Short mmCIF file of N, CA and C and ligand atoms in Angstrom, two decimals:
data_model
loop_
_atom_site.label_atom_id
_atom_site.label_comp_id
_atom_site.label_asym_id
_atom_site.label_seq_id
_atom_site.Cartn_x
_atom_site.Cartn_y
_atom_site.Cartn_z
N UNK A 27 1.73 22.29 -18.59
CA UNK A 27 2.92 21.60 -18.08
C UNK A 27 2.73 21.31 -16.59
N UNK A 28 2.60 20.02 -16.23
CA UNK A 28 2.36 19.48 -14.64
C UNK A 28 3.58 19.94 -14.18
N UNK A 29 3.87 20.65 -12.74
CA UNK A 29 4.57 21.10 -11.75
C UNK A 29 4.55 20.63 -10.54
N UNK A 30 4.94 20.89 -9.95
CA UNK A 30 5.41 20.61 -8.35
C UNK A 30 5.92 21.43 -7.65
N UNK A 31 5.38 22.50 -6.20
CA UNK A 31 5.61 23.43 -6.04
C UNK A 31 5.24 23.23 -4.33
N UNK A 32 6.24 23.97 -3.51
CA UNK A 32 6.10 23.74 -1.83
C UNK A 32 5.50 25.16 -1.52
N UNK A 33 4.53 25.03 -1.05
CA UNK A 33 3.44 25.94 -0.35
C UNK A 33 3.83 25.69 1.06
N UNK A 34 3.75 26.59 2.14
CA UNK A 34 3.90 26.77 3.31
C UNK A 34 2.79 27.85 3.71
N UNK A 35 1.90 27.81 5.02
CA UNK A 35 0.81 27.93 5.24
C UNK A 35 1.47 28.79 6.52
N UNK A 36 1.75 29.73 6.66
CA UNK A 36 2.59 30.65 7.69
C UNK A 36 1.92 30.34 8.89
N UNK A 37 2.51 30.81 10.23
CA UNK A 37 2.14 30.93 11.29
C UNK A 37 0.85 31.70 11.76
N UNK A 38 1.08 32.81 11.16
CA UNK A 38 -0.39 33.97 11.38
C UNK A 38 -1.51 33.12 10.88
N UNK A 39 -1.10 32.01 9.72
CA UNK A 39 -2.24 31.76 8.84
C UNK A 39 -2.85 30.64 9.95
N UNK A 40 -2.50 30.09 10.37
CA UNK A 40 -2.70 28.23 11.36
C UNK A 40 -3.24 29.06 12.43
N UNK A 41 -2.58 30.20 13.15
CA UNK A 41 -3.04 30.61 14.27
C UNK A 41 -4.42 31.11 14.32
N UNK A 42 -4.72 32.10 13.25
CA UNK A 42 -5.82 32.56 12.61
C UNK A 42 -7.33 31.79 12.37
N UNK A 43 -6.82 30.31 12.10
CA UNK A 43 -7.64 29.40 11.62
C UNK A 43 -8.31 29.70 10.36
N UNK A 44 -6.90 30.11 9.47
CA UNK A 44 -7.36 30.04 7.88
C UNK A 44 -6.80 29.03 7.48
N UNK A 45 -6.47 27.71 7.42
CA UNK A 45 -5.90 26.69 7.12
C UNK A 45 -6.48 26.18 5.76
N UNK A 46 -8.28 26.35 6.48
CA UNK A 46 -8.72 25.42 5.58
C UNK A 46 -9.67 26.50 4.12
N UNK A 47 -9.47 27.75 4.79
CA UNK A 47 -9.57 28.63 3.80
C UNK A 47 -8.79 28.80 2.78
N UNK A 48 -7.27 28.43 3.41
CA UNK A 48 -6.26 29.03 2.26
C UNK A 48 -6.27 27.78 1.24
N UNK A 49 -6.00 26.06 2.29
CA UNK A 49 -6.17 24.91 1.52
C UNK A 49 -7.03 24.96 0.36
N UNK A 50 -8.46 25.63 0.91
CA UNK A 50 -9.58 25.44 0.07
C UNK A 50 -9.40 26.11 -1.62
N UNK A 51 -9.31 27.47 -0.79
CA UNK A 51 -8.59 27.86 -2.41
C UNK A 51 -7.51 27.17 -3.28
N UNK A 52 -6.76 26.35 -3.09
CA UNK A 52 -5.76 25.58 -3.79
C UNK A 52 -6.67 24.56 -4.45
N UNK A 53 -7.03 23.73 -3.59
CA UNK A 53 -7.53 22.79 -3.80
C UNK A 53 -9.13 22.90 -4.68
N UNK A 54 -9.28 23.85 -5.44
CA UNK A 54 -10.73 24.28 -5.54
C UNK A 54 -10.28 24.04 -7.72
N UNK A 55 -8.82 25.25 -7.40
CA UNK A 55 -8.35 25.00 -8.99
C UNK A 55 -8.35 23.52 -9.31
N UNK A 56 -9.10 23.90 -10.72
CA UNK A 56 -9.13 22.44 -11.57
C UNK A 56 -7.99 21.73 -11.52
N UNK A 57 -7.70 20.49 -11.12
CA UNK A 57 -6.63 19.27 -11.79
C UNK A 57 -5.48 19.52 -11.03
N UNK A 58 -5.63 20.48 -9.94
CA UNK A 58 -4.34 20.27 -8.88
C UNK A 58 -4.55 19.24 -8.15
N UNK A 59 -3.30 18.88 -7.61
CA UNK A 59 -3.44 17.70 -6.36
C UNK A 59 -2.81 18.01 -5.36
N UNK A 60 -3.40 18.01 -4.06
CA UNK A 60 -2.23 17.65 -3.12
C UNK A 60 -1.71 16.93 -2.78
N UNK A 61 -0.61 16.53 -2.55
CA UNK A 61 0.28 15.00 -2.66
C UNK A 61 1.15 14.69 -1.43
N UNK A 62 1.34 15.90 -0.53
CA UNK A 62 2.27 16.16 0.64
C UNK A 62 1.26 16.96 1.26
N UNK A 63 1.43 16.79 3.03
CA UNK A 63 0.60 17.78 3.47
C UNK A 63 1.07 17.35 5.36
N UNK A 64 1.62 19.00 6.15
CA UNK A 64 1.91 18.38 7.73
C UNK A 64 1.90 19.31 7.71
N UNK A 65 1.73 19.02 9.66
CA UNK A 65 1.66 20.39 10.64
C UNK A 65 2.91 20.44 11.09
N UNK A 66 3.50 21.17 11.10
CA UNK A 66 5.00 20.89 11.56
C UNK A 66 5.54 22.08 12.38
N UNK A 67 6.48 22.22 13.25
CA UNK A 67 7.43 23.29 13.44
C UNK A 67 8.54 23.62 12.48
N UNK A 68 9.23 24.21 12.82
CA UNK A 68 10.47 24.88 11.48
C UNK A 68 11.44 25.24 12.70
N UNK A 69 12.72 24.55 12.66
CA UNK A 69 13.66 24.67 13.57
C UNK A 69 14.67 26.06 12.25
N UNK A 70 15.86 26.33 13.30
CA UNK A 70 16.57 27.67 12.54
C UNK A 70 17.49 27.09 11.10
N UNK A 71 17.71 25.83 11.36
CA UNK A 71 18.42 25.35 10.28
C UNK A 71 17.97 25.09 9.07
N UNK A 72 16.22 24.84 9.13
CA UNK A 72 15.28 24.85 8.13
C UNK A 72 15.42 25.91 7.53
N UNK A 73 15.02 26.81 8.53
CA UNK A 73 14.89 28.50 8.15
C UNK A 73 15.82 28.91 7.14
N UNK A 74 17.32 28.47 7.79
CA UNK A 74 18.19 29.36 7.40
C UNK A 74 18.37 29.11 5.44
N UNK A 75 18.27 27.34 5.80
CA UNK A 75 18.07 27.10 3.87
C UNK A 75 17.23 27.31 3.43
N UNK A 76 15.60 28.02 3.89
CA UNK A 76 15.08 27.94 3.22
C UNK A 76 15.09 29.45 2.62
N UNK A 77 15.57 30.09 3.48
CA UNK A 77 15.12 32.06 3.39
C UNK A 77 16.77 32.48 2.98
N UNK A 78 17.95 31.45 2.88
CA UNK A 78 19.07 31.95 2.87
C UNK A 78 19.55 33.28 2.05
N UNK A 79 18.82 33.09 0.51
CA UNK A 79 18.81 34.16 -0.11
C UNK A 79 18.52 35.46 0.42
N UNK A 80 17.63 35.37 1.59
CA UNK A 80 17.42 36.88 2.58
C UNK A 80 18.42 37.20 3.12
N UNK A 81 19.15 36.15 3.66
CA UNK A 81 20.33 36.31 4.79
C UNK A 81 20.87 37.79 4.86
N UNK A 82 21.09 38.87 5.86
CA UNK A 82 21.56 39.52 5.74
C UNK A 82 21.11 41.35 5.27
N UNK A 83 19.35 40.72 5.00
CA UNK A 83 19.04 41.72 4.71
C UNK A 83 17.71 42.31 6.03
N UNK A 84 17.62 43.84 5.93
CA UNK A 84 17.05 43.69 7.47
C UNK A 84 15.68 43.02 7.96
N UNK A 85 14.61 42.83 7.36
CA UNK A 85 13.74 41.91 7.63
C UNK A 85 14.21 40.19 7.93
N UNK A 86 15.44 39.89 7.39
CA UNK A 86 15.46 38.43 7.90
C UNK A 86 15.51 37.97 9.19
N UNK A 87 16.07 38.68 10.21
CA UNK A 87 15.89 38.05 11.35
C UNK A 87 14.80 38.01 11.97
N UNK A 88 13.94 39.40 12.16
CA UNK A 88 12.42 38.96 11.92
C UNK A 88 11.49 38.27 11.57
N UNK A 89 12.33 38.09 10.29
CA UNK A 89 11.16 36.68 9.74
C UNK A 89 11.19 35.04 9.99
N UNK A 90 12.26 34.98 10.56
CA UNK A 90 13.00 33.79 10.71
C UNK A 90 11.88 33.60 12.56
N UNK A 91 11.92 34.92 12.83
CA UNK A 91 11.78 34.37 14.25
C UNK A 91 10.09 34.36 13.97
N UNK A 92 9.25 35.06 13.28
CA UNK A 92 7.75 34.84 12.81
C UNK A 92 7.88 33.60 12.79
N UNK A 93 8.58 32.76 11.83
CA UNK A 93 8.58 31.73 10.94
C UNK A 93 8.49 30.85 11.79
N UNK A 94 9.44 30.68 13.12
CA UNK A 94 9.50 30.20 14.18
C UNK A 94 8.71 30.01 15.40
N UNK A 95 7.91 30.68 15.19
CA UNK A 95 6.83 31.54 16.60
C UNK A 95 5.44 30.23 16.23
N UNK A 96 5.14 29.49 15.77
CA UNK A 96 4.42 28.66 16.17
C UNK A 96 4.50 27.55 15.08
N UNK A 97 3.49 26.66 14.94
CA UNK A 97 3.52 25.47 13.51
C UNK A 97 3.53 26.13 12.21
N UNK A 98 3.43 25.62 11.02
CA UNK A 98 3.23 26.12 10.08
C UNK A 98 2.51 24.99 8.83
N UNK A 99 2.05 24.99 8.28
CA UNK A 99 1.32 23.23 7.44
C UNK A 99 2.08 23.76 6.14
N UNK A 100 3.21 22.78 5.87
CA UNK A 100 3.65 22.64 4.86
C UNK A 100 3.08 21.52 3.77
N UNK A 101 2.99 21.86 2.42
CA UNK A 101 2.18 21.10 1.45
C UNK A 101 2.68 21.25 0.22
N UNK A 102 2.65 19.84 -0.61
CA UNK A 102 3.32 19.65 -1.85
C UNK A 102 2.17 19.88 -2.83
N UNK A 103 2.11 20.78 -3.44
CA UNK A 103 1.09 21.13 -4.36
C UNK A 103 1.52 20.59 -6.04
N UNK A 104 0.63 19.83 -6.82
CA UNK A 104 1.35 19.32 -8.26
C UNK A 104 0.20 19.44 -9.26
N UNK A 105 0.06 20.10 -10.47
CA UNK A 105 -0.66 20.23 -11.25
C UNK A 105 -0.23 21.31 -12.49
N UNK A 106 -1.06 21.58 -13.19
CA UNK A 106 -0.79 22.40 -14.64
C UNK A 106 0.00 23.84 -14.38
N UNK A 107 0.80 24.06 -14.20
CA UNK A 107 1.78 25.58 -14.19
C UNK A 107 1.01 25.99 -12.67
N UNK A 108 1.30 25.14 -11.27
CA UNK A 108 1.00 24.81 -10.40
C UNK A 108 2.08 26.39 -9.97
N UNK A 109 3.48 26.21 -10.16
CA UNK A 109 3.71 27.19 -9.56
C UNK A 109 3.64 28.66 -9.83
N UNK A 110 3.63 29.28 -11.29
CA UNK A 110 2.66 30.60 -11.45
C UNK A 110 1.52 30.41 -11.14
N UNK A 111 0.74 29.49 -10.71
CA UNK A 111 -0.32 29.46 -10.10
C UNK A 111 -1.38 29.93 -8.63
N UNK A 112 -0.19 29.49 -7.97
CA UNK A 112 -0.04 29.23 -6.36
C UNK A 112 0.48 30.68 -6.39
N UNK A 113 1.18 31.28 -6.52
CA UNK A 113 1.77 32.43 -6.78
C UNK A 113 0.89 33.80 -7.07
N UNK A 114 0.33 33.69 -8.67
CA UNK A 114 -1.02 34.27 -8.30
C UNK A 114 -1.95 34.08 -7.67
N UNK A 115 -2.25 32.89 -6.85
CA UNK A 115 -3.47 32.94 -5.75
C UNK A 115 -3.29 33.95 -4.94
N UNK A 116 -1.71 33.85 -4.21
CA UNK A 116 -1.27 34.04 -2.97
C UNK A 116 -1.40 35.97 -3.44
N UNK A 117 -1.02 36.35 -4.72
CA UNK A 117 -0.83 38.00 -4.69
C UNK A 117 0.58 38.02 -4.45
N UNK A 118 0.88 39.60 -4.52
CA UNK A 118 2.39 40.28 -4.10
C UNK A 118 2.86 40.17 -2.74
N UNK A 119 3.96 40.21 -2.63
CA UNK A 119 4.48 39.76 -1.15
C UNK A 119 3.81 40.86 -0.24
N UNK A 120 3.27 42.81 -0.33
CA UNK A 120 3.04 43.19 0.31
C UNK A 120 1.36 43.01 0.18
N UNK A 121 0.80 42.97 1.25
CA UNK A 121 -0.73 42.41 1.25
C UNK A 121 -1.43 43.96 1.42
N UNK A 122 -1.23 44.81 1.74
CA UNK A 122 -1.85 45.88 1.44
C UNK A 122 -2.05 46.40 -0.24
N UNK A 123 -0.51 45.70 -0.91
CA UNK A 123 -0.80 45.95 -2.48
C UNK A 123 -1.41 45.24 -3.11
N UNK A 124 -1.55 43.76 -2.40
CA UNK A 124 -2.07 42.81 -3.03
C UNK A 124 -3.66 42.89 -3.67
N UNK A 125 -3.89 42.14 -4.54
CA UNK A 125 -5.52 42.88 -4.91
C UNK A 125 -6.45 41.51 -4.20
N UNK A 126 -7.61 42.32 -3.96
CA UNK A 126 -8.35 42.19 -3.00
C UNK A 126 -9.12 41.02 -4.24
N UNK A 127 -9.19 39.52 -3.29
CA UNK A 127 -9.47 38.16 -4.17
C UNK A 127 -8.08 37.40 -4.48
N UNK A 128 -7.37 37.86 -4.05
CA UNK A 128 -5.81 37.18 -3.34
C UNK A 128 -5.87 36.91 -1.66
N UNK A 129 -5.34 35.75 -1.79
CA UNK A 129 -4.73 35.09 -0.02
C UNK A 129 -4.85 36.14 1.06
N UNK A 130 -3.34 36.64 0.03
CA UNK A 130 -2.99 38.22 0.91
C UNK A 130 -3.45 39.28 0.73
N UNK A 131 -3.79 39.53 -0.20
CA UNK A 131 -5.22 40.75 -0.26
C UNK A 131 -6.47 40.75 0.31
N UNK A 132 -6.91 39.75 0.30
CA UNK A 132 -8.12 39.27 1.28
C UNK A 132 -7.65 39.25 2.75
N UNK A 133 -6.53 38.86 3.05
CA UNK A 133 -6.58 38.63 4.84
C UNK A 133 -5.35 39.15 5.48
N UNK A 134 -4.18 39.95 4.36
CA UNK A 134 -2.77 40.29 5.53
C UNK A 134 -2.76 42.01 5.23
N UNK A 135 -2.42 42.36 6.03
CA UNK A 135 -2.08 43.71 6.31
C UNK A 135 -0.42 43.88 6.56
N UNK A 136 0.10 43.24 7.02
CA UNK A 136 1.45 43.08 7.43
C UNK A 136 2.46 42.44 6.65
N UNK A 137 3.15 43.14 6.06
CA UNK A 137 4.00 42.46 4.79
C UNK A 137 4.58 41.19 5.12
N UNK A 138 5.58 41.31 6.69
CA UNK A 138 5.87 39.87 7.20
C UNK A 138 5.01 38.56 7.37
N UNK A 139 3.56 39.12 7.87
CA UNK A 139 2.41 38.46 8.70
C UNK A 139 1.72 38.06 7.11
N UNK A 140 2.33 37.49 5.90
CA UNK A 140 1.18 37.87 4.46
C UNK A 140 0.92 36.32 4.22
N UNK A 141 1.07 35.65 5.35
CA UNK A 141 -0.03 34.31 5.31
C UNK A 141 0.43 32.77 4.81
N UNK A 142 0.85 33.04 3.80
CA UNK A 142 1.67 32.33 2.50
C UNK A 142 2.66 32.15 2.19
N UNK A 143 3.56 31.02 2.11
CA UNK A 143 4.95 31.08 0.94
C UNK A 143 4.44 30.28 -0.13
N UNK A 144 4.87 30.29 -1.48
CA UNK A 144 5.10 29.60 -2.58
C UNK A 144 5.91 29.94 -3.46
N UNK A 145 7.00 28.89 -3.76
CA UNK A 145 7.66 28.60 -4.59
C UNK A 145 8.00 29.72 -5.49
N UNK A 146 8.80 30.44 -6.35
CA UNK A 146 8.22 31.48 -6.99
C UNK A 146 8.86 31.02 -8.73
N UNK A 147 9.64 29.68 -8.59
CA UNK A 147 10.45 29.39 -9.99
C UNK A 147 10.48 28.28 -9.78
N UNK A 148 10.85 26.81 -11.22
CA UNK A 148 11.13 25.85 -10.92
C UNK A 148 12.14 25.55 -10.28
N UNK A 149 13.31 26.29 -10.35
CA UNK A 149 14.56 26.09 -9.36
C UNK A 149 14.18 26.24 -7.86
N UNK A 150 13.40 26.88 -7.40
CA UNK A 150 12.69 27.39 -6.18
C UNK A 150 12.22 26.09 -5.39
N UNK A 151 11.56 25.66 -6.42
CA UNK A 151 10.66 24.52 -6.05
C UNK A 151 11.53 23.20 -6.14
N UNK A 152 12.37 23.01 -6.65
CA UNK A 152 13.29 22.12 -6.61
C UNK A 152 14.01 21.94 -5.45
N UNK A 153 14.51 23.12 -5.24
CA UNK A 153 15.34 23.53 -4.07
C UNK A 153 14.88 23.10 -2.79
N UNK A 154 13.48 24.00 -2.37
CA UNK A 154 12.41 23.93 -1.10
C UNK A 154 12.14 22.70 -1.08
N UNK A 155 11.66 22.07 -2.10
CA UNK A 155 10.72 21.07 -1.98
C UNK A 155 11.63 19.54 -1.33
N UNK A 156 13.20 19.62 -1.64
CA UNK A 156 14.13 18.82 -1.11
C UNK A 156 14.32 19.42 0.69
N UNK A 157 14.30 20.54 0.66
CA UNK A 157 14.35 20.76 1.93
C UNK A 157 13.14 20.72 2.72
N UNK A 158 11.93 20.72 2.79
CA UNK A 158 11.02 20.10 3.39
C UNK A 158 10.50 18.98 3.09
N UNK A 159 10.61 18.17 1.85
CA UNK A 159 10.31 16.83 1.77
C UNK A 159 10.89 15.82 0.92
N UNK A 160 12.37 15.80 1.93
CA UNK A 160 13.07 15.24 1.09
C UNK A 160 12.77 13.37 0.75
N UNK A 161 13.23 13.43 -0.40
CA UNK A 161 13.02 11.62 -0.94
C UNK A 161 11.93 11.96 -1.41
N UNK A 162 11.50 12.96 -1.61
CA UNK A 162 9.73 12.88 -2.24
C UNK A 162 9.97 13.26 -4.14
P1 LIG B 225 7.61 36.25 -1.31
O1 LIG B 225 7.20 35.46 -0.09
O2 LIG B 225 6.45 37.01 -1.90
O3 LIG B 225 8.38 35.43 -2.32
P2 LIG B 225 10.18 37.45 -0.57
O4 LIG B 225 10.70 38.73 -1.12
O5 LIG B 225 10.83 36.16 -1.01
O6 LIG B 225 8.60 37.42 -0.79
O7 LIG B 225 10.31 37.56 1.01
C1 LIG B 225 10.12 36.43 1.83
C2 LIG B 225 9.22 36.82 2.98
O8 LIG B 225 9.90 37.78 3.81
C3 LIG B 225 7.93 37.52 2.59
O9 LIG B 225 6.90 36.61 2.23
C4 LIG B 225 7.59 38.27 3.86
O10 LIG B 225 7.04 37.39 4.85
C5 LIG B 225 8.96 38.70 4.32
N1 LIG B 225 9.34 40.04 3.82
C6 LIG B 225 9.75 40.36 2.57
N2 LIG B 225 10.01 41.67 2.46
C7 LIG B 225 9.77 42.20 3.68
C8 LIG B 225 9.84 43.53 4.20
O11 LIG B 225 10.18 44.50 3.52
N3 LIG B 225 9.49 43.68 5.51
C9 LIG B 225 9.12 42.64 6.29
N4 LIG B 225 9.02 41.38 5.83
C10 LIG B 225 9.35 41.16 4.54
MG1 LIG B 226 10.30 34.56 -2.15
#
């Protein structure tokens, strides 16, 4: 089943200069495409729709201000069950649990700092994907 799913390439990750490491791995799985792809900043109003479901809990303001702290390369990823896909690339949100040959198992130590967002449901991706590229 072809999908459509918003990947975000975190701050630690651009700063790091894993861009084209993390790209690479996406782009490596058979019959995905990338179809959307920028370097962008993330102002608080982005933030706030995109993480709203955090709102309130104690890591969000932290993360909001990570999220904030430099560019980030947002990208429209579309292909066969694209978003359990992207999902298992990336591993578990904590990168110390994550297994090693994941995003975040391979390169984050820091649960906030774990490199990656993707989509985690089609509603997810519906949602995000209007808020960073909308009309698309
Ligand atoms: P996900 O990115 O794996 O879907 P979520 O639970 O949706 O994880 O959390 C969103 C982001 O918030 C995580 O990717 C991570 O950057 C950060 N985060 C989640 N839980 C914690 C925590 O316990 N401490 C610090 N940061 C967290
Ligand atoms: Mg999530």
């Amino acid at each position: 089943m072809s999908q459509r799913t918003l990947v975000l390439l975190k701050p630690d990750a651009v700063r790091r200069g894993l861009i084209g490491e993390v790209i690479g791995r996406i782009e490596r799985k058979a019959g995905w495409q990338i179809t959307a792809l920028e370097l962008r900043e993330l102002d608080q109003d982005t933030l706030e729709q995109h993480y709203g479901e955090h709102k309130g809990k104690p890591f969000y303001e932290p993360l909001v201000a990570f999220m904030s702290s430099g560019p980030v390369v947002a990208l429209v990823v579309e292909g066969e069950r694209v978003i359990e896909g992207v999902r298992a690339l990336a591993g578990p949100t904590d990168p110390i649990a994550a297994a090693p040959g994941s995003i975040r198992g391979d390169y984050g130590t820091i649960v906030r700092e774990n490199l990656i967002h993707a989509s985690d449901s089609e509603e997810s991706a519906a949602r995000e994907l209007k808020i960073f590229f909308p009309g698309r």
